[in-house]
Structures are given as C-alpha cells and as structure tokens.
mmCIF file of C-alpha atoms in Angstrom:
data_model
loop_
_atom_site.group_PDB
_atom_site.id
_atom_site.type_symbol
_atom_site.label_atom_id
_atom_site.label_comp_id
_atom_site.label_asym_id
_atom_site.label_seq_id
_atom_site.Cartn_x
_atom_site.Cartn_y
_atom_site.Cartn_z
ATOM 1 C CA MET A 252 15.105 -43.216 -35.904
ATOM 2 C CA MET A 253 15.105 -39.364 -35.641
ATOM 3 C CA LEU A 254 16.194 -39.106 -39.263
ATOM 4 C CA ILE A 255 13.457 -41.095 -40.580
ATOM 5 C CA ILE A 256 10.752 -39.085 -38.701
ATOM 6 C CA GLY A 257 12.219 -36.057 -39.966
ATOM 7 C CA LEU A 258 12.139 -36.828 -43.506
ATOM 8 C CA MET A 259 8.573 -38.252 -43.342
ATOM 9 C CA ILE A 260 7.647 -35.145 -41.693
ATOM 10 C CA GLY A 261 9.522 -33.114 -44.695
ATOM 11 C CA SER A 262 7.762 -35.492 -47.239
ATOM 12 C CA ILE A 263 4.281 -34.487 -45.640
ATOM 13 C CA THR A 264 5.099 -30.782 -45.923
ATOM 14 C CA ILE A 265 6.061 -30.715 -49.461
ATOM 15 C CA ALA A 266 3.252 -32.706 -50.216
ATOM 16 C CA LEU A 267 1.069 -30.087 -48.612
ATOM 17 C CA THR A 268 2.737 -27.427 -50.221
ATOM 18 C CA SER A 269 2.676 -29.041 -53.344
ATOM 19 C CA ILE A 270 -1.460 -29.141 -52.961
ATOM 20 C CA TRP A 271 -1.389 -25.871 -52.042
ATOM 21 C CA GLN A 272 0.510 -24.531 -55.051
ATOM 22 C CA TYR A 273 -1.432 -26.680 -57.306
ATOM 23 C CA PHE A 274 -4.686 -24.876 -56.245
ATOM 24 C CA SER A 275 -3.257 -21.394 -55.825
ATOM 25 C CA ASN A 276 -3.244 -18.530 -58.614
ATOM 26 C CA PRO A 277 -0.174 -17.659 -60.134
ATOM 27 C CA GLU A 278 0.318 -14.363 -58.071
ATOM 28 C CA GLU A 279 0.224 -16.492 -54.765
ATOM 29 C CA VAL A 280 2.742 -19.064 -56.277
ATOM 30 C CA LYS A 281 5.250 -16.195 -57.366
ATOM 31 C CA ASP A 282 4.999 -14.930 -53.763
ATOM 32 C CA TYR A 283 5.657 -18.331 -52.797
ATOM 33 C CA LEU A 284 8.496 -18.561 -54.819
ATOM 34 C CA LEU A 285 10.356 -15.400 -54.007
ATOM 35 C CA TRP A 286 9.780 -16.439 -50.417
ATOM 36 C CA THR A 287 11.804 -19.407 -50.919
ATOM 37 C CA PHE A 288 14.685 -17.725 -52.441
ATOM 38 C CA GLY A 289 15.257 -15.900 -49.022
ATOM 39 C CA SER A 290 15.593 -11.926 -48.612
ATOM 40 C CA LEU A 291 16.397 -9.634 -45.902
ATOM 41 C CA GLY A 292 14.491 -6.974 -47.422
ATOM 42 C CA GLY A 293 10.608 -7.926 -47.502
ATOM 43 C CA VAL A 294 10.428 -7.386 -43.660
ATOM 44 C CA THR A 295 8.002 -4.481 -42.773
ATOM 45 C CA GLY A 296 8.248 -2.157 -39.661
ATOM 46 C CA LYS A 297 5.552 -3.860 -38.222
ATOM 47 C CA GLN A 298 6.799 -7.406 -39.136
ATOM 48 C CA LEU A 299 10.218 -6.466 -37.521
ATOM 49 C CA VAL A 300 8.571 -5.717 -34.075
ATOM 50 C CA ILE A 301 7.628 -9.227 -33.876
ATOM 51 C CA LEU A 302 10.486 -10.849 -35.405
ATOM 52 C CA ALA A 303 12.690 -8.959 -32.871
ATOM 53 C CA LEU A 304 10.588 -10.056 -30.005
ATOM 54 C CA MET A 305 10.475 -13.674 -30.943
ATOM 55 C CA THR A 306 14.540 -13.493 -31.566
ATOM 56 C CA PHE A 307 14.722 -11.797 -28.342
ATOM 57 C CA ILE A 308 12.869 -14.504 -26.460
ATOM 58 C CA GLY A 309 14.746 -17.148 -28.472
ATOM 59 C CA LEU A 310 18.199 -15.714 -27.904
ATOM 60 C CA THR A 311 17.697 -15.646 -24.334
ATOM 61 C CA ILE A 312 16.617 -18.972 -23.983
ATOM 62 C CA ALA A 313 19.575 -20.110 -25.912
ATOM 63 C CA PHE A 314 22.011 -18.270 -23.531
ATOM 64 C CA LEU A 315 20.542 -19.378 -20.497
ATOM 65 C CA SER A 316 20.642 -22.905 -21.605
ATOM 66 C CA SER A 317 24.411 -22.363 -22.296
ATOM 67 C CA LYS A 318 24.814 -24.412 -19.090
ATOM 68 C CA MET A 319 22.750 -27.667 -20.121
ATOM 69 C CA LEU A 320 24.517 -27.613 -23.405
ATOM 70 C CA ASP A 321 28.044 -27.643 -22.009
ATOM 71 C CA ALA A 322 26.906 -30.605 -19.580
ATOM 72 C CA LEU A 323 25.220 -32.275 -22.328
ATOM 73 C CA LEU A 324 28.618 -32.520 -24.321
ATOM 74 C CA LEU A 325 29.958 -35.136 -21.977
ATOM 75 C CA GLY A 326 27.148 -37.534 -22.278
ATOM 76 C CA GLU A 327 23.611 -37.682 -20.920
ATOM 77 C CA ASN A 328 25.004 -39.960 -17.928
ATOM 78 C CA TYR A 329 27.701 -37.255 -17.087
ATOM 79 C CA ALA A 330 24.808 -34.378 -17.151
ATOM 80 C CA ARG A 331 22.164 -36.284 -15.099
ATOM 81 C CA SER A 332 24.920 -36.748 -12.507
ATOM 82 C CA MET A 333 25.465 -33.052 -12.317
ATOM 83 C CA GLY A 334 21.674 -32.611 -11.464
ATOM 84 C CA LEU A 335 20.417 -31.664 -15.155
ATOM 85 C CA THR A 336 17.250 -33.330 -16.244
ATOM 86 C CA VAL A 337 17.623 -34.425 -19.665
ATOM 87 C CA LYS A 338 14.650 -34.540 -21.181
ATOM 88 C CA ARG A 339 13.618 -31.084 -19.569
ATOM 89 C CA ALA A 340 16.755 -29.930 -21.265
ATOM 90 C CA ARG A 341 16.342 -31.142 -24.481
ATOM 91 C CA LEU A 342 12.766 -29.885 -24.874
ATOM 92 C CA ILE A 343 14.340 -26.113 -23.596
ATOM 93 C CA ILE A 344 16.741 -26.489 -26.698
ATOM 94 C CA VAL A 345 14.433 -27.589 -29.072
ATOM 95 C CA PHE A 346 12.249 -25.031 -27.941
ATOM 96 C CA SER A 347 14.528 -22.331 -28.438
ATOM 97 C CA THR A 348 15.867 -23.487 -31.580
ATOM 98 C CA SER A 349 12.467 -23.906 -33.049
ATOM 99 C CA LEU A 350 11.639 -20.478 -31.905
ATOM 100 C CA LEU A 351 14.319 -18.815 -33.451
ATOM 101 C CA ALA A 352 14.609 -20.495 -36.779
ATOM 102 C CA GLY A 353 10.518 -20.509 -37.245
ATOM 103 C CA ALA A 354 10.589 -16.758 -36.716
ATOM 104 C CA ILE A 355 13.415 -16.068 -39.210
ATOM 105 C CA THR A 356 12.139 -18.486 -41.574
ATOM 106 C CA ALA A 357 8.981 -17.046 -41.394
ATOM 107 C CA PHE A 358 9.635 -13.552 -42.149
ATOM 108 C CA CYS A 359 12.960 -13.785 -44.037
ATOM 109 C CA GLY A 360 12.322 -17.033 -45.826
ATOM 110 C CA PRO A 361 14.354 -20.069 -45.777
ATOM 111 C CA ILE A 362 17.713 -19.140 -45.867
ATOM 112 C CA GLY A 363 20.314 -22.415 -46.297
ATOM 113 C CA PHE A 364 23.636 -22.808 -44.984
ATOM 114 C CA LEU A 365 24.105 -20.567 -42.371
ATOM 115 C CA GLY A 366 22.750 -22.661 -39.251
ATOM 116 C CA ILE A 367 25.099 -25.809 -40.622
ATOM 117 C CA ALA A 368 28.277 -23.747 -41.601
ATOM 118 C CA VAL A 369 28.660 -21.084 -39.027
ATOM 119 C CA PRO A 370 28.772 -23.031 -35.632
ATOM 120 C CA HIS A 371 31.639 -24.832 -37.310
ATOM 121 C CA LEU A 372 33.389 -21.836 -38.456
ATOM 122 C CA ALA A 373 32.663 -20.155 -34.767
ATOM 123 C CA ARG A 374 34.226 -23.732 -32.933
ATOM 124 C CA SER A 375 37.253 -23.165 -35.922
ATOM 125 C CA VAL A 376 38.126 -19.567 -35.235
ATOM 126 C CA PHE A 377 37.320 -19.658 -30.928
ATOM 127 C CA ASN A 378 38.651 -23.189 -30.600
ATOM 128 C CA THR A 379 36.594 -23.864 -27.837
ATOM 129 C CA ALA A 380 33.480 -26.086 -27.308
ATOM 130 C CA SER A 381 32.268 -23.995 -24.338
ATOM 131 C CA HIS A 382 28.795 -22.426 -25.356
ATOM 132 C CA ARG A 383 29.153 -19.455 -23.031
ATOM 133 C CA ILE A 384 31.479 -18.171 -25.663
ATOM 134 C CA LEU A 385 30.000 -20.491 -29.091
ATOM 135 C CA MET A 386 26.479 -18.550 -28.281
ATOM 136 C CA PRO A 387 27.653 -15.377 -28.665
ATOM 137 C CA ALA A 388 30.352 -16.130 -31.737
ATOM 138 C CA CYS A 389 27.702 -18.009 -33.696
ATOM 139 C CA CYS A 390 25.562 -14.592 -33.905
ATOM 140 C CA LEU A 391 28.315 -12.368 -34.342
ATOM 141 C CA ILE A 392 29.678 -14.719 -37.306
ATOM 142 C CA GLY A 393 26.206 -15.543 -38.710
ATOM 143 C CA THR A 394 25.336 -11.837 -38.452
ATOM 144 C CA ILE A 395 28.500 -10.757 -40.454
ATOM 145 C CA LEU A 396 28.149 -13.311 -42.817
ATOM 146 C CA LEU A 397 24.411 -12.897 -43.556
ATOM 147 C CA LEU A 398 24.948 -9.263 -44.109
ATOM 148 C CA LEU A 399 28.158 -9.814 -46.214
ATOM 149 C CA CYS A 400 26.160 -12.231 -48.693
ATOM 150 C CA ASP A 401 23.409 -10.152 -48.410
ATOM 151 C CA CYS A 402 25.804 -7.229 -49.628
ATOM 152 C CA ILE A 403 26.992 -9.695 -52.415
ATOM 153 C CA ALA A 404 23.501 -10.379 -53.342
ATOM 154 C CA GLN A 405 22.643 -6.900 -54.054
ATOM 155 C CA TRP A 406 25.836 -5.983 -55.775
ATOM 156 C CA PRO A 407 26.577 -2.132 -55.796
ATOM 157 C CA GLY A 408 26.257 -0.909 -59.136
ATOM 158 C CA SER A 409 24.316 -3.938 -60.301
ATOM 159 C CA GLN A 410 20.909 -3.879 -61.937
ATOM 160 C CA THR A 411 20.181 -7.584 -60.753
ATOM 161 C CA VAL A 412 19.483 -8.715 -56.700
ATOM 162 C CA LEU A 413 20.138 -12.355 -56.635
ATOM 163 C CA PRO A 414 18.136 -14.536 -54.097
ATOM 164 C CA ILE A 415 20.621 -14.881 -50.987
ATOM 165 C CA ASN A 416 20.088 -18.113 -50.818
ATOM 166 C CA ILE A 417 22.214 -18.828 -53.807
ATOM 167 C CA ILE A 418 25.115 -16.474 -51.976
ATOM 168 C CA THR A 419 24.696 -18.492 -49.010
ATOM 169 C CA SER A 420 25.038 -21.730 -50.598
ATOM 170 C CA LEU A 421 27.863 -20.974 -52.326
ATOM 171 C CA VAL A 422 29.927 -19.908 -49.203
ATOM 172 C CA GLY A 423 28.269 -22.377 -46.797
ATOM 173 C CA ALA A 424 28.632 -25.648 -48.665
ATOM 174 C CA PRO A 425 32.493 -25.675 -49.142
ATOM 175 C CA VAL A 426 32.723 -24.755 -45.558
ATOM 176 C CA VAL A 427 30.646 -27.551 -44.649
ATOM 177 C CA ILE A 428 32.869 -29.880 -46.977
ATOM 178 C CA TYR A 429 35.946 -28.722 -45.624
ATOM 179 C CA MET A 430 34.821 -29.154 -42.296
ATOM 180 C CA LEU A 431 33.947 -32.749 -43.100
ATOM 181 C CA ILE A 432 37.258 -33.653 -44.908
ATOM 182 C CA ARG A 433 39.108 -31.670 -41.986
ATOM 183 C CA LYS A 434 37.409 -34.146 -39.293
ATOM 184 C CA ARG A 435 37.979 -37.329 -41.270
ATOM 185 C CA ASN A 436 41.558 -36.156 -41.773
ATOM 186 C CA LEU A 437 42.000 -35.987 -38.187
ATOM 187 C CA ASN A 438 40.563 -39.944 -37.223
ATOM 188 C CA PRO A 439 43.114 -42.107 -36.368
ATOM 189 C CA TYR A 440 41.146 -44.833 -37.127
ATOM 190 C CA ARG A 441 40.460 -44.518 -41.084
#
C-alpha cells in the first residue's frame, strides 16, 4: 500500500511539475533542468548557512534515534516490549530523513543512488547492523563517495563538467545490483 501511495504522489508531483514547465519561460525551464542534474557548486554562502543548519538538525535527530532503529531491527513487537512507542519512533525517523533529503535536494538537486548504495556499502565494510556505527559510517562513506564523483564529474584539465547524477548513477547502480545479486545467492530457499 505504501508503495502504491508513493507512486501516486510521484505521479501527482510529475504532473504538477509538467504544468509548471509548460507555462514557464525557456530560461526557467533551463534552470530547472540544470537543477535536476545535481550540482555541489550552485550553493551560495547564504544558502550554505541554511543547508548546514538543516543538515545539523537532521543528523542530530538521526544520531539520537539510533537506539530506536536498533530496536526496530528485531521487529515491532520486540521494540514495544522494550518500551518503544513505534508510531512516535517512525514519525521521528521520517521527519529526520525528510529534513535531510529535502534540504540537500533543495539546494544541490536530486543526486541519485547515494541514499541507496551507501548504506549497503557501510554494512558491507563494517559488517554490523548497529546504527551507532552505521550512521557515522554512512555519513563518512557518502561524503567521500560524493566528493569522488564530483571530482570525476569535473575532471581536471577537461573543459566539460558532467552532471554529478551521471557519475553517481554509474557508481551506485552497479553497487545496488551487486548487493541484490549477493543477497539472492545467500538465500537458502532459492
């Protein structure tokens, strides 16, 4: 049900964006198109202060919710037996995630595959499910991976700057495919 609701919200968003594009002048459409490619270089000094504040708040909430996430790993019934209010925990987690994803997307554009590939990489590298370790690991690996992709996108000596989404997709998609295939091979009930 959540998947279908997500698809429907995505369809509504695409329809509204298409209406906006249809009635916009060509310069605005071009600015929007460039934003959709994703870029780390378009953030001004004033915007950086707002972005840093939103990121700090979102990360603080995320780090503080690591115990809740660990409890939820073992199932809702176990989390309830540990005294966790599951509904409140979900709201906190969704708020933190939305704040982080929304702020970064607003200023840098939608940069794909990092949110999917990095947690899998962190779990593989650190071989743990503890969110006290995975949260900082994801921040560190995600930062390093994004900066490497940005360096590749702005290859030194090249006159062309590729959109960062191209590079993150070329790096992230194979990681996700590899993780899915590896997980399937570990399944004894195949």
